[in-house]
XYZ file of C-alpha atoms in Angstrom:
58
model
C 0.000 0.000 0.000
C 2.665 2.213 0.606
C 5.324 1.054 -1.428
C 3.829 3.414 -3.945
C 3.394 6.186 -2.837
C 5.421 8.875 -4.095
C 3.574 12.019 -3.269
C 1.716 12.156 -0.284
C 0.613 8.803 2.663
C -1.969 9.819 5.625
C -2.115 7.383 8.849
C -5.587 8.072 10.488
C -6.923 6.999 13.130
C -7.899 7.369 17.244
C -4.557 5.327 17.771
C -1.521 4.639 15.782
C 0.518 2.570 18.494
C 0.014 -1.185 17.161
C 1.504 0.127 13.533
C 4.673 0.543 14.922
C 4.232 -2.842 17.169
C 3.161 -4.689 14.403
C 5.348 -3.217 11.883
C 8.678 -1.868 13.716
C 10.742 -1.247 10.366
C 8.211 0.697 9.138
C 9.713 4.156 10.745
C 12.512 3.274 8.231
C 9.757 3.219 5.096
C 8.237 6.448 5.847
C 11.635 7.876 6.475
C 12.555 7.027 3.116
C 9.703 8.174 1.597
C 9.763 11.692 3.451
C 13.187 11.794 2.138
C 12.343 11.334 -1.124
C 10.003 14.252 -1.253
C 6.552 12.239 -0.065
C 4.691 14.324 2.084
C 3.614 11.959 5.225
C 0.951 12.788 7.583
C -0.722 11.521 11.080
C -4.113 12.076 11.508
C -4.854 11.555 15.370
C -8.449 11.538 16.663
C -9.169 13.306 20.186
C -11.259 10.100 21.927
C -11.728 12.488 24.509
C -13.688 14.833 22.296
C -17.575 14.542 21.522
C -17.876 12.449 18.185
C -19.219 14.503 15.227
C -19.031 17.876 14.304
C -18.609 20.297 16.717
C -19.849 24.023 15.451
C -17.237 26.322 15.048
C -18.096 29.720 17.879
C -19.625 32.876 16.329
């Protein structure tokens, strides 16, 4: 999946902790790829927020 990549790879999700137990070399992929211009993003959700969309204040 990310072996091709060669712009841009998001990770999403509430937690990201069992990539990195599952995968452990995988630090070294992304690394590569940031290196190589790929733009690589985290996406993190806030569990302790309220799920859905809160209204921005006017």
């Amino acid at each position: 999946m990310t072996q091709g990549a060669t712009e841009d790879i998001t990770l999403a999700g509430y937690t990201n902790y069992f990539l990195w137990l599952d995968q452990p070399t995988y630090v070294e992929t992304l690394r590569s790829k940031a290196e190589a211009g790929c733009r690589v993003r985290f996406l993190i959700g806030d569990t302790a927020a309220a799920f859905g969309v809160r209204a921005a204040a006017t």
